[in-house]
């Protein structure tokens, strides 16, 4: 595609994304469906341009003020990846001069908000939590996430899979903490990798793998993944159960549960039972009250721990949406707790960085449910053969799992664990 036409496409997509009325990945997917003539290279350029502008929105919008043409064209020029000469062949002389001036701007010439590119309410909340680590956290959040895999222990062992992937020409290494994880360099097309096609591996962030390990599901048990979503943790739990017992995958989105079916077929699991529910008080949940051994609540949340993958979330979330999420999280956790039999284990988790959705929810549950006793996460991780569990935890006696992108190389995660008293 001619560079001028490609830049026009970038501008058109940028305008749609910056309405923030739908998640960016959904907007980009719809745009590609509507523009079938775009090839893989053009699609990659459009996607990279949009995500670059989302990551550095405040800086780009500040630089764009001195440019000409539409705002969306200026943002696209600033976010355009790769060959500058290719880009400049689509620009006017005035635009070339402006772009060169933008590229000469040094970080120390920028205001704080143009360096961190976060809404101020979020920047304030994160500074309060990480202090001097704020700049490192921001740099990590504005970077790119690695591609992590989980070995399906029902079918393979990690050492064998590592050797298999290396023989296929991939650059891989074990994840530093999860005993089941593999980290890939680059963005290979996994759909054509034999180990993926056989179901030996699944894409799953190392932090998400640790959540499943916290549940420590056993053979023959009755287990519930309360907010199963796309099912990554469901698959990990089912493999830990050695394909025995009964594992319910609950979610309010039937569409997401439908997406689990091909992954289930590839995994070889037959103990998983996807169940669509209307809400956290659904009658199908009530019928299981007091019968379940283990429950994982990976609660709906702001998703602000995943900004490396979904930078639009920092512009789509607000203090009001976070407060509403925290209220929903309390209701879901309370409902899920009713499922457990005496001695059962409850795990609450989010992919949020905010205390309001994490420690505050766990502390409120502690106060309201004296029939549950907290289990220090550090000890649970050690039992699960997780490497250096003390580096992953926060609070007294390693009470909570706390994963930070700049410290652990994972998405941001929180988890708390309880045991229902006999």
mmCIF file of C-alpha atoms in Angstrom:
data_model
loop_
_atom_site.group_PDB
_atom_site.id
_atom_site.type_symbol
_atom_site.label_atom_id
_atom_site.label_comp_id
_atom_site.label_asym_id
_atom_site.label_seq_id
_atom_site.Cartn_x
_atom_site.Cartn_y
_atom_site.Cartn_z
ATOM 1 C CA UNK A 1 0.000 0.000 0.000
ATOM 2 C CA UNK A 2 1.238 3.507 -0.828
ATOM 3 C CA UNK A 3 2.456 5.324 2.323
ATOM 4 C CA UNK A 4 -0.048 8.152 1.858
ATOM 5 C CA UNK A 5 -2.957 5.703 1.710
ATOM 6 C CA UNK A 6 -1.595 3.801 4.725
ATOM 7 C CA UNK A 7 -1.326 7.002 6.761
ATOM 8 C CA UNK A 8 -4.914 7.848 5.817
ATOM 9 C CA UNK A 9 -6.031 4.436 7.084
ATOM 10 C CA UNK A 10 -4.150 5.013 10.343
ATOM 11 C CA UNK A 11 -5.874 8.359 10.800
ATOM 12 C CA UNK A 12 -9.324 6.903 10.179
ATOM 13 C CA UNK A 13 -8.759 4.096 12.683
ATOM 14 C CA UNK A 14 -7.234 6.493 15.217
ATOM 15 C CA UNK A 15 -10.368 8.641 15.174
ATOM 16 C CA UNK A 16 -12.571 5.615 15.881
ATOM 17 C CA UNK A 17 -10.369 4.317 18.708
ATOM 18 C CA UNK A 18 -10.134 7.689 20.470
ATOM 19 C CA UNK A 19 -13.896 7.842 20.945
ATOM 20 C CA UNK A 20 -13.285 5.307 23.758
ATOM 21 C CA UNK A 21 -16.802 3.900 23.465
ATOM 22 C CA UNK A 22 -15.524 0.321 22.986
ATOM 23 C CA UNK A 23 -12.324 -1.574 23.882
ATOM 24 C CA UNK A 24 -9.570 -0.866 21.402
ATOM 25 C CA UNK A 25 -9.050 -4.487 20.385
ATOM 26 C CA UNK A 26 -12.734 -4.710 19.448
ATOM 27 C CA UNK A 27 -12.570 -1.468 17.427
ATOM 28 C CA UNK A 28 -9.433 -2.600 15.595
ATOM 29 C CA UNK A 29 -10.926 -6.031 14.831
ATOM 30 C CA UNK A 30 -14.103 -4.464 13.454
ATOM 31 C CA UNK A 31 -12.085 -2.058 11.291
ATOM 32 C CA UNK A 32 -10.101 -4.940 9.817
ATOM 33 C CA UNK A 33 -13.299 -6.879 9.077
ATOM 34 C CA UNK A 34 -14.675 -3.859 7.263
ATOM 35 C CA UNK A 35 -11.440 -3.327 5.290
ATOM 36 C CA UNK A 36 -10.609 -6.782 3.988
ATOM 37 C CA UNK A 37 -8.129 -5.441 1.419
ATOM 38 C CA UNK A 38 -5.628 -4.644 4.191
ATOM 39 C CA UNK A 39 -2.815 -7.191 4.236
ATOM 40 C CA UNK A 40 -0.983 -8.536 7.325
ATOM 41 C CA UNK A 41 1.759 -5.904 7.097
ATOM 42 C CA UNK A 42 -0.717 -3.024 6.801
ATOM 43 C CA UNK A 43 -2.770 -4.377 9.692
ATOM 44 C CA UNK A 44 0.313 -4.632 11.884
ATOM 45 C CA UNK A 45 1.255 -1.025 11.059
ATOM 46 C CA UNK A 46 -2.241 0.267 11.852
ATOM 47 C CA UNK A 47 -2.387 -1.627 15.131
ATOM 48 C CA UNK A 48 1.121 -0.573 16.227
ATOM 49 C CA UNK A 49 0.384 3.075 15.397
ATOM 50 C CA UNK A 50 -2.837 3.159 17.397
ATOM 51 C CA UNK A 51 -1.351 1.423 20.437
ATOM 52 C CA UNK A 52 1.682 3.728 20.429
ATOM 53 C CA UNK A 53 -0.644 6.741 20.541
ATOM 54 C CA UNK A 54 -2.640 5.208 23.403
ATOM 55 C CA UNK A 55 0.512 4.545 25.426
ATOM 56 C CA UNK A 56 1.900 8.062 24.961
ATOM 57 C CA UNK A 57 -1.334 9.968 24.508
ATOM 58 C CA UNK A 58 -0.567 13.021 26.660
ATOM 59 C CA UNK A 59 2.887 13.480 25.152
ATOM 60 C CA UNK A 60 1.642 12.999 21.599
ATOM 61 C CA UNK A 61 -1.301 15.361 22.054
ATOM 62 C CA UNK A 62 1.055 18.010 23.442
ATOM 63 C CA UNK A 63 3.451 17.626 20.501
ATOM 64 C CA UNK A 64 0.553 17.560 18.043
ATOM 65 C CA UNK A 65 -0.538 21.088 18.971
ATOM 66 C CA UNK A 66 2.300 22.567 16.920
ATOM 67 C CA UNK A 67 1.520 20.492 13.821
ATOM 68 C CA UNK A 68 -0.911 20.898 10.942
ATOM 69 C CA UNK A 69 -3.658 18.739 9.482
ATOM 70 C CA UNK A 70 -6.206 16.763 11.476
ATOM 71 C CA UNK A 71 -5.441 15.698 15.044
ATOM 72 C CA UNK A 72 -5.758 12.046 14.019
ATOM 73 C CA UNK A 73 -3.219 12.442 11.224
ATOM 74 C CA UNK A 74 -0.766 14.146 13.591
ATOM 75 C CA UNK A 75 -1.152 11.393 16.210
ATOM 76 C CA UNK A 76 -0.675 8.790 13.484
ATOM 77 C CA UNK A 77 2.527 10.431 12.289
ATOM 78 C CA UNK A 78 3.918 10.465 15.840
ATOM 79 C CA UNK A 79 2.964 6.841 16.475
ATOM 80 C CA UNK A 80 3.930 5.444 13.069
ATOM 81 C CA UNK A 81 6.402 2.547 13.513
ATOM 82 C CA UNK A 82 9.491 1.587 11.595
ATOM 83 C CA UNK A 83 11.107 3.289 8.632
ATOM 84 C CA UNK A 84 11.054 7.101 8.945
ATOM 85 C CA UNK A 85 11.944 7.558 5.284
ATOM 86 C CA UNK A 86 8.899 5.503 4.291
ATOM 87 C CA UNK A 87 6.725 7.683 6.527
ATOM 88 C CA UNK A 88 8.230 10.946 5.298
ATOM 89 C CA UNK A 89 7.413 10.041 1.708
ATOM 90 C CA UNK A 90 3.762 10.557 2.711
ATOM 91 C CA UNK A 91 4.339 13.940 4.394
ATOM 92 C CA UNK A 92 4.363 17.527 3.221
ATOM 93 C CA UNK A 93 7.533 19.577 3.727
ATOM 94 C CA UNK A 94 5.855 21.393 6.618
ATOM 95 C CA UNK A 95 4.991 18.065 8.282
ATOM 96 C CA UNK A 96 8.557 16.797 7.857
ATOM 97 C CA UNK A 97 9.963 19.864 9.614
ATOM 98 C CA UNK A 98 7.433 19.471 12.432
ATOM 99 C CA UNK A 99 8.180 15.750 12.866
ATOM 100 C CA UNK A 100 11.939 16.380 13.034
ATOM 101 C CA UNK A 101 11.347 19.007 15.723
ATOM 102 C CA UNK A 102 9.208 16.544 17.707
ATOM 103 C CA UNK A 103 11.882 13.858 17.489
ATOM 104 C CA UNK A 104 14.458 16.270 18.940
ATOM 105 C CA UNK A 105 12.432 16.849 22.130
ATOM 106 C CA UNK A 106 14.236 15.342 25.127
ATOM 107 C CA UNK A 107 12.529 13.794 28.186
ATOM 108 C CA UNK A 108 13.802 16.531 30.518
ATOM 109 C CA UNK A 109 11.987 19.101 28.339
ATOM 110 C CA UNK A 110 8.632 17.455 29.056
ATOM 111 C CA UNK A 111 6.242 18.053 31.929
ATOM 112 C CA UNK A 112 5.612 15.170 34.329
ATOM 113 C CA UNK A 113 2.289 14.154 32.771
ATOM 114 C CA UNK A 114 3.916 13.974 29.326
ATOM 115 C CA UNK A 115 6.521 11.571 30.693
ATOM 116 C CA UNK A 116 4.168 9.234 32.573
ATOM 117 C CA UNK A 117 1.154 9.460 30.202
ATOM 118 C CA UNK A 118 -1.364 8.562 32.883
ATOM 119 C CA UNK A 119 -4.534 10.374 33.960
ATOM 120 C CA UNK A 120 -3.656 12.333 37.084
ATOM 121 C CA UNK A 121 -5.975 10.389 39.411
ATOM 122 C CA UNK A 122 -4.220 7.150 38.440
ATOM 123 C CA UNK A 123 -0.728 8.632 38.630
ATOM 124 C CA UNK A 124 -1.483 9.875 42.157
ATOM 125 C CA UNK A 125 -2.796 6.473 43.301
ATOM 126 C CA UNK A 126 0.225 4.619 41.929
ATOM 127 C CA UNK A 127 2.741 7.087 43.370
ATOM 128 C CA UNK A 128 1.221 6.572 46.804
ATOM 129 C CA UNK A 129 1.803 2.828 46.503
ATOM 130 C CA UNK A 130 5.233 2.510 44.888
ATOM 131 C CA UNK A 131 6.937 5.767 45.884
ATOM 132 C CA UNK A 132 10.391 5.989 44.310
ATOM 133 C CA UNK A 133 9.514 3.082 42.018
ATOM 134 C CA UNK A 134 6.953 5.183 40.143
ATOM 135 C CA UNK A 135 9.165 6.029 37.149
ATOM 136 C CA UNK A 136 10.189 2.391 36.734
ATOM 137 C CA UNK A 137 6.555 1.283 36.955
ATOM 138 C CA UNK A 138 5.485 3.834 34.343
ATOM 139 C CA UNK A 139 8.281 2.783 31.980
ATOM 140 C CA UNK A 140 7.136 -0.816 32.344
ATOM 141 C CA UNK A 141 3.438 -0.014 31.825
ATOM 142 C CA UNK A 142 4.278 1.943 28.665
ATOM 143 C CA UNK A 143 6.345 -0.956 27.319
ATOM 144 C CA UNK A 144 5.327 -4.237 25.733
ATOM 145 C CA UNK A 145 4.381 -7.430 27.562
ATOM 146 C CA UNK A 146 6.304 -10.645 26.841
ATOM 147 C CA UNK A 147 4.511 -13.713 25.538
ATOM 148 C CA UNK A 148 4.238 -16.335 28.293
ATOM 149 C CA UNK A 149 3.122 -19.929 27.867
ATOM 150 C CA UNK A 150 1.924 -22.514 30.377
ATOM 151 C CA UNK A 151 2.857 -26.151 29.917
ATOM 152 C CA UNK A 152 -0.169 -28.454 29.981
ATOM 153 C CA UNK A 153 1.064 -30.987 32.542
ATOM 154 C CA UNK A 154 -1.645 -33.397 31.445
ATOM 155 C CA UNK A 155 0.287 -33.884 28.210
ATOM 156 C CA UNK A 156 3.898 -32.757 28.642
ATOM 157 C CA UNK A 157 6.760 -31.678 30.925
ATOM 158 C CA UNK A 158 8.383 -28.259 30.774
ATOM 159 C CA UNK A 159 11.924 -29.418 29.928
ATOM 160 C CA UNK A 160 10.646 -31.463 27.014
ATOM 161 C CA UNK A 161 8.530 -28.583 25.715
ATOM 162 C CA UNK A 162 11.458 -26.150 26.009
ATOM 163 C CA UNK A 163 13.586 -28.495 23.888
ATOM 164 C CA UNK A 164 10.757 -28.920 21.397
ATOM 165 C CA UNK A 165 10.225 -25.180 20.973
ATOM 166 C CA UNK A 166 13.949 -24.534 20.584
ATOM 167 C CA UNK A 167 14.151 -27.194 17.891
ATOM 168 C CA UNK A 168 11.336 -25.312 16.117
ATOM 169 C CA UNK A 169 13.575 -22.222 16.029
ATOM 170 C CA UNK A 170 11.928 -20.287 18.873
ATOM 171 C CA UNK A 171 13.880 -18.417 21.550
ATOM 172 C CA UNK A 172 12.473 -19.491 24.912
ATOM 173 C CA UNK A 173 13.387 -19.651 28.604
ATOM 174 C CA UNK A 174 11.681 -20.867 31.782
ATOM 175 C CA UNK A 175 9.669 -18.227 33.612
ATOM 176 C CA UNK A 176 11.455 -17.104 36.788
ATOM 177 C CA UNK A 177 8.702 -18.005 39.258
ATOM 178 C CA UNK A 178 6.051 -20.342 37.832
ATOM 179 C CA UNK A 179 7.255 -23.966 37.559
ATOM 180 C CA UNK A 180 4.901 -24.384 34.583
ATOM 181 C CA UNK A 181 5.826 -21.287 32.582
ATOM 182 C CA UNK A 182 7.826 -20.568 29.440
ATOM 183 C CA UNK A 183 8.682 -17.078 28.160
ATOM 184 C CA UNK A 184 8.977 -16.466 24.416
ATOM 185 C CA UNK A 185 10.907 -13.773 22.616
ATOM 186 C CA UNK A 186 9.191 -12.052 19.720
ATOM 187 C CA UNK A 187 5.691 -12.685 18.392
ATOM 188 C CA UNK A 188 5.717 -16.030 16.569
ATOM 189 C CA UNK A 189 2.577 -17.464 15.000
ATOM 190 C CA UNK A 190 1.835 -20.128 17.595
ATOM 191 C CA UNK A 191 -1.086 -21.597 15.674
ATOM 192 C CA UNK A 192 1.402 -23.388 13.416
ATOM 193 C CA UNK A 193 3.735 -24.584 16.197
ATOM 194 C CA UNK A 194 3.300 -28.364 16.741
ATOM 195 C CA UNK A 195 3.461 -28.111 20.559
ATOM 196 C CA UNK A 196 0.574 -25.630 20.489
ATOM 197 C CA UNK A 197 -1.459 -27.666 18.014
ATOM 198 C CA UNK A 198 -1.048 -30.762 20.220
ATOM 199 C CA UNK A 199 -2.248 -28.875 23.298
ATOM 200 C CA UNK A 200 1.100 -29.120 25.107
ATOM 201 C CA UNK A 201 1.108 -25.358 25.725
ATOM 202 C CA UNK A 202 -1.370 -22.527 26.240
ATOM 203 C CA UNK A 203 -0.813 -18.770 26.203
ATOM 204 C CA UNK A 204 -1.010 -17.535 29.804
ATOM 205 C CA UNK A 205 0.842 -14.742 31.615
ATOM 206 C CA UNK A 206 3.092 -16.004 34.406
ATOM 207 C CA UNK A 207 1.102 -14.004 36.954
ATOM 208 C CA UNK A 208 -2.104 -15.697 35.885
ATOM 209 C CA UNK A 209 -0.391 -19.071 36.247
ATOM 210 C CA UNK A 210 0.435 -18.247 39.867
ATOM 211 C CA UNK A 211 -3.243 -17.593 40.611
ATOM 212 C CA UNK A 212 -4.141 -21.126 39.537
ATOM 213 C CA UNK A 213 -1.292 -22.511 41.644
ATOM 214 C CA UNK A 214 -2.667 -20.687 44.692
ATOM 215 C CA UNK A 215 -5.898 -22.656 44.367
ATOM 216 C CA UNK A 216 -3.937 -25.952 44.557
ATOM 217 C CA UNK A 217 -6.854 -27.987 43.173
ATOM 218 C CA UNK A 218 -6.530 -31.745 43.724
ATOM 219 C CA UNK A 219 -7.689 -34.942 42.053
ATOM 220 C CA UNK A 220 -11.346 -35.808 42.505
ATOM 221 C CA UNK A 221 -12.398 -32.476 44.044
ATOM 222 C CA UNK A 222 -15.357 -30.218 43.277
ATOM 223 C CA UNK A 223 -13.916 -26.883 42.105
ATOM 224 C CA UNK A 224 -15.377 -23.626 40.773
ATOM 225 C CA UNK A 225 -13.710 -20.987 38.593
ATOM 226 C CA UNK A 226 -16.276 -18.318 39.462
ATOM 227 C CA UNK A 227 -15.402 -15.747 36.774
ATOM 228 C CA UNK A 228 -13.879 -17.982 34.117
ATOM 229 C CA UNK A 229 -13.725 -15.499 31.226
ATOM 230 C CA UNK A 230 -11.700 -16.902 28.336
ATOM 231 C CA UNK A 231 -10.732 -19.885 30.481
ATOM 232 C CA UNK A 232 -6.961 -19.644 30.823
ATOM 233 C CA UNK A 233 -7.016 -20.373 34.541
ATOM 234 C CA UNK A 234 -9.782 -22.950 34.073
ATOM 235 C CA UNK A 235 -7.478 -24.982 31.844
ATOM 236 C CA UNK A 236 -4.624 -24.714 34.349
ATOM 237 C CA UNK A 237 -6.888 -25.829 37.205
ATOM 238 C CA UNK A 238 -8.258 -28.761 35.201
ATOM 239 C CA UNK A 239 -4.727 -29.987 34.460
ATOM 240 C CA UNK A 240 -3.805 -29.681 38.175
ATOM 241 C CA UNK A 241 -6.819 -31.910 38.944
ATOM 242 C CA UNK A 242 -5.391 -34.474 36.482
ATOM 243 C CA UNK A 243 -8.641 -34.354 34.523
ATOM 244 C CA UNK A 244 -10.594 -35.836 37.442
ATOM 245 C CA UNK A 245 -13.307 -34.513 39.730
ATOM 246 C CA UNK A 246 -15.627 -31.763 38.503
ATOM 247 C CA UNK A 247 -14.610 -28.230 37.539
ATOM 248 C CA UNK A 248 -17.329 -25.635 36.942
ATOM 249 C CA UNK A 249 -16.437 -22.634 34.766
ATOM 250 C CA UNK A 250 -18.962 -19.880 35.568
ATOM 251 C CA UNK A 251 -19.254 -16.637 33.626
ATOM 252 C CA UNK A 252 -21.952 -14.105 32.792
ATOM 253 C CA UNK A 253 -20.734 -13.992 29.166
ATOM 254 C CA UNK A 254 -21.862 -17.002 27.145
ATOM 255 C CA UNK A 255 -19.767 -15.637 24.266
ATOM 256 C CA UNK A 256 -16.568 -15.906 26.328
ATOM 257 C CA UNK A 257 -17.472 -19.425 27.428
ATOM 258 C CA UNK A 258 -18.020 -20.410 23.784
ATOM 259 C CA UNK A 259 -14.455 -19.290 23.116
ATOM 260 C CA UNK A 260 -13.276 -21.791 25.725
ATOM 261 C CA UNK A 261 -14.528 -24.810 23.749
ATOM 262 C CA UNK A 262 -11.710 -25.090 21.158
ATOM 263 C CA UNK A 263 -9.131 -24.576 23.903
ATOM 264 C CA UNK A 264 -10.761 -27.345 25.928
ATOM 265 C CA UNK A 265 -10.668 -29.699 22.961
ATOM 266 C CA UNK A 266 -6.969 -29.033 22.428
ATOM 267 C CA UNK A 267 -6.168 -29.438 26.138
ATOM 268 C CA UNK A 268 -7.575 -32.951 26.436
ATOM 269 C CA UNK A 269 -9.640 -32.020 29.500
ATOM 270 C CA UNK A 270 -13.031 -33.627 30.035
ATOM 271 C CA UNK A 271 -13.706 -32.571 33.657
ATOM 272 C CA UNK A 272 -14.628 -28.948 32.812
ATOM 273 C CA UNK A 273 -18.284 -27.888 32.779
ATOM 274 C CA UNK A 274 -18.876 -24.353 31.401
ATOM 275 C CA UNK A 275 -21.989 -22.727 32.884
ATOM 276 C CA UNK A 276 -23.437 -19.379 31.810
ATOM 277 C CA UNK A 277 -24.928 -17.435 34.726
ATOM 278 C CA UNK A 278 -27.055 -14.296 34.866
ATOM 279 C CA UNK A 279 -25.344 -12.776 37.930
ATOM 280 C CA UNK A 280 -23.514 -13.705 41.125
ATOM 281 C CA UNK A 281 -26.785 -14.808 42.813
ATOM 282 C CA UNK A 282 -27.896 -17.138 40.002
ATOM 283 C CA UNK A 283 -29.928 -20.185 41.101
ATOM 284 C CA UNK A 284 -27.371 -22.492 39.468
ATOM 285 C CA UNK A 285 -24.827 -21.176 41.947
ATOM 286 C CA UNK A 286 -27.121 -21.491 44.964
ATOM 287 C CA UNK A 287 -27.664 -25.206 44.273
ATOM 288 C CA UNK A 288 -23.943 -25.817 44.904
ATOM 289 C CA UNK A 289 -23.797 -23.989 48.254
ATOM 290 C CA UNK A 290 -21.663 -25.820 50.820
ATOM 291 C CA UNK A 291 -20.577 -28.521 48.339
ATOM 292 C CA UNK A 292 -17.378 -27.115 46.790
ATOM 293 C CA UNK A 293 -13.779 -27.808 47.812
ATOM 294 C CA UNK A 294 -12.095 -24.826 46.159
ATOM 295 C CA UNK A 295 -13.258 -21.601 44.537
ATOM 296 C CA UNK A 296 -11.263 -19.117 42.476
ATOM 297 C CA UNK A 297 -12.718 -15.615 42.109
ATOM 298 C CA UNK A 298 -10.701 -13.793 39.453
ATOM 299 C CA UNK A 299 -13.043 -10.847 39.763
ATOM 300 C CA UNK A 300 -14.081 -8.340 37.098
ATOM 301 C CA UNK A 301 -11.870 -5.305 37.686
ATOM 302 C CA UNK A 302 -10.430 -2.162 36.127
ATOM 303 C CA UNK A 303 -7.744 -4.236 34.387
ATOM 304 C CA UNK A 304 -5.132 -1.568 35.146
ATOM 305 C CA UNK A 305 -2.489 -4.238 35.710
ATOM 306 C CA UNK A 306 -2.677 -5.071 31.986
ATOM 307 C CA UNK A 307 -1.817 -1.642 30.546
ATOM 308 C CA UNK A 308 1.107 -3.095 28.594
ATOM 309 C CA UNK A 309 -1.475 -5.046 26.573
ATOM 310 C CA UNK A 310 -4.493 -2.734 26.821
ATOM 311 C CA UNK A 311 -3.276 0.869 27.189
ATOM 312 C CA UNK A 312 -6.756 2.191 26.355
ATOM 313 C CA UNK A 313 -7.925 1.131 29.832
ATOM 314 C CA UNK A 314 -6.144 4.045 31.495
ATOM 315 C CA UNK A 315 -8.276 6.416 29.420
ATOM 316 C CA UNK A 316 -11.523 4.440 29.737
ATOM 317 C CA UNK A 317 -11.461 3.906 33.516
ATOM 318 C CA UNK A 318 -12.294 6.621 36.055
ATOM 319 C CA UNK A 319 -12.442 6.846 39.864
ATOM 320 C CA UNK A 320 -16.190 6.280 39.534
ATOM 321 C CA UNK A 321 -15.868 3.091 37.474
ATOM 322 C CA UNK A 322 -13.245 1.757 39.900
ATOM 323 C CA UNK A 323 -15.533 2.422 42.881
ATOM 324 C CA UNK A 324 -18.363 0.585 41.109
ATOM 325 C CA UNK A 325 -16.051 -2.349 40.376
ATOM 326 C CA UNK A 326 -15.025 -2.555 44.042
ATOM 327 C CA UNK A 327 -18.675 -2.807 45.112
ATOM 328 C CA UNK A 328 -19.297 -5.567 42.556
ATOM 329 C CA UNK A 329 -16.166 -7.401 43.704
ATOM 330 C CA UNK A 330 -17.462 -7.459 47.285
ATOM 331 C CA UNK A 331 -20.781 -8.919 46.164
ATOM 332 C CA UNK A 332 -19.169 -11.575 43.979
ATOM 333 C CA UNK A 333 -16.707 -12.627 46.686
ATOM 334 C CA UNK A 334 -19.486 -12.921 49.257
ATOM 335 C CA UNK A 335 -21.601 -15.036 46.910
ATOM 336 C CA UNK A 336 -18.681 -17.282 45.925
ATOM 337 C CA UNK A 337 -17.773 -17.892 49.573
ATOM 338 C CA UNK A 338 -21.160 -19.557 50.158
ATOM 339 C CA UNK A 339 -20.168 -22.389 47.822
ATOM 340 C CA UNK A 340 -17.403 -23.709 50.054
ATOM 341 C CA UNK A 341 -17.651 -26.674 52.370
ATOM 342 C CA UNK A 342 -15.831 -26.551 55.756
ATOM 343 C CA UNK A 343 -12.083 -26.732 55.166
ATOM 344 C CA UNK A 344 -12.485 -25.427 51.611
ATOM 345 C CA UNK A 345 -10.166 -22.856 50.034
ATOM 346 C CA UNK A 346 -11.162 -19.475 48.580
ATOM 347 C CA UNK A 347 -8.874 -17.403 46.335
ATOM 348 C CA UNK A 348 -9.731 -13.787 45.420
ATOM 349 C CA UNK A 349 -7.730 -12.170 42.612
ATOM 350 C CA UNK A 350 -7.690 -9.187 40.271
ATOM 351 C CA UNK A 351 -5.467 -7.854 37.500
ATOM 352 C CA UNK A 352 -5.671 -4.380 39.032
ATOM 353 C CA UNK A 353 -2.888 -2.310 40.601
ATOM 354 C CA UNK A 354 -5.217 -0.339 42.869
ATOM 355 C CA UNK A 355 -5.529 -0.935 46.604
ATOM 356 C CA UNK A 356 -9.249 -0.094 46.389
ATOM 357 C CA UNK A 357 -9.888 -3.247 44.335
ATOM 358 C CA UNK A 358 -7.358 -5.393 46.157
ATOM 359 C CA UNK A 359 -6.356 -5.098 49.830
ATOM 360 C CA UNK A 360 -9.450 -3.048 50.663
ATOM 361 C CA UNK A 361 -11.767 -5.761 49.309
ATOM 362 C CA UNK A 362 -9.844 -8.508 51.120
ATOM 363 C CA UNK A 363 -9.867 -6.599 54.403
ATOM 364 C CA UNK A 364 -13.609 -5.972 54.141
ATOM 365 C CA UNK A 365 -14.146 -9.707 53.565
ATOM 366 C CA UNK A 366 -12.001 -10.495 56.618
ATOM 367 C CA UNK A 367 -14.148 -8.232 58.773
ATOM 368 C CA UNK A 368 -17.470 -9.599 57.522
ATOM 369 C CA UNK A 369 -16.643 -13.325 57.424
ATOM 370 C CA UNK A 370 -15.205 -14.598 60.675
ATOM 371 C CA UNK A 371 -15.927 -18.163 59.496
ATOM 372 C CA UNK A 372 -12.956 -17.819 57.120
ATOM 373 C CA UNK A 373 -9.313 -17.675 58.192
ATOM 374 C CA UNK A 374 -6.634 -15.987 56.053
ATOM 375 C CA UNK A 375 -3.857 -18.150 54.610
ATOM 376 C CA UNK A 376 -0.500 -16.388 54.026
ATOM 377 C CA UNK A 377 0.082 -16.494 50.268
ATOM 378 C CA UNK A 378 3.845 -16.809 50.691
ATOM 379 C CA UNK A 379 3.459 -20.201 52.374
ATOM 380 C CA UNK A 380 0.908 -21.373 49.794
ATOM 381 C CA UNK A 381 3.253 -20.463 46.934
ATOM 382 C CA UNK A 382 6.143 -22.264 48.618
ATOM 383 C CA UNK A 383 4.015 -25.418 48.863
ATOM 384 C CA UNK A 384 3.305 -25.074 45.126
ATOM 385 C CA UNK A 385 7.069 -25.082 44.349
ATOM 386 C CA UNK A 386 7.029 -21.475 43.176
ATOM 387 C CA UNK A 387 10.524 -20.006 43.042
ATOM 388 C CA UNK A 388 11.330 -17.186 45.528
ATOM 389 C CA UNK A 389 7.757 -16.745 46.807
ATOM 390 C CA UNK A 390 8.835 -14.120 49.341
ATOM 391 C CA UNK A 391 9.641 -11.711 46.486
ATOM 392 C CA UNK A 392 6.066 -11.926 45.197
ATOM 393 C CA UNK A 393 4.203 -11.114 48.384
ATOM 394 C CA UNK A 394 3.176 -8.113 50.442
ATOM 395 C CA UNK A 395 1.608 -7.517 53.837
ATOM 396 C CA UNK A 396 2.373 -9.131 57.196
ATOM 397 C CA UNK A 397 3.760 -12.688 56.896
ATOM 398 C CA UNK A 398 3.422 -12.581 53.110
ATOM 399 C CA UNK A 399 -0.346 -12.219 53.415
ATOM 400 C CA UNK A 400 -1.069 -11.191 49.805
ATOM 401 C CA UNK A 401 0.269 -11.872 46.337
ATOM 402 C CA UNK A 402 1.350 -8.559 44.787
ATOM 403 C CA UNK A 403 2.802 -8.651 41.273
ATOM 404 C CA UNK A 404 4.130 -5.516 39.568
ATOM 405 C CA UNK A 405 5.241 -5.305 35.921
ATOM 406 C CA UNK A 406 8.434 -3.392 36.770
ATOM 407 C CA UNK A 407 9.437 -5.770 39.557
ATOM 408 C CA UNK A 408 8.296 -9.170 38.331
ATOM 409 C CA UNK A 409 7.924 -8.882 34.549
ATOM 410 C CA UNK A 410 4.282 -10.023 34.755
ATOM 411 C CA UNK A 411 1.013 -8.189 34.434
ATOM 412 C CA UNK A 412 -0.067 -6.509 37.649
ATOM 413 C CA UNK A 413 -1.907 -8.991 39.875
ATOM 414 C CA UNK A 414 -3.245 -9.240 43.424
ATOM 415 C CA UNK A 415 -4.500 -12.305 45.287
ATOM 416 C CA UNK A 416 -5.668 -13.254 48.780
ATOM 417 C CA UNK A 417 -6.424 -16.754 50.088
ATOM 418 C CA UNK A 418 -8.765 -18.007 52.853
ATOM 419 C CA UNK A 419 -9.737 -21.349 54.351
ATOM 420 C CA UNK A 420 -13.256 -21.915 55.574
ATOM 421 C CA UNK A 421 -13.050 -22.947 59.192
ATOM 422 C CA UNK A 422 -14.191 -26.506 60.035
#
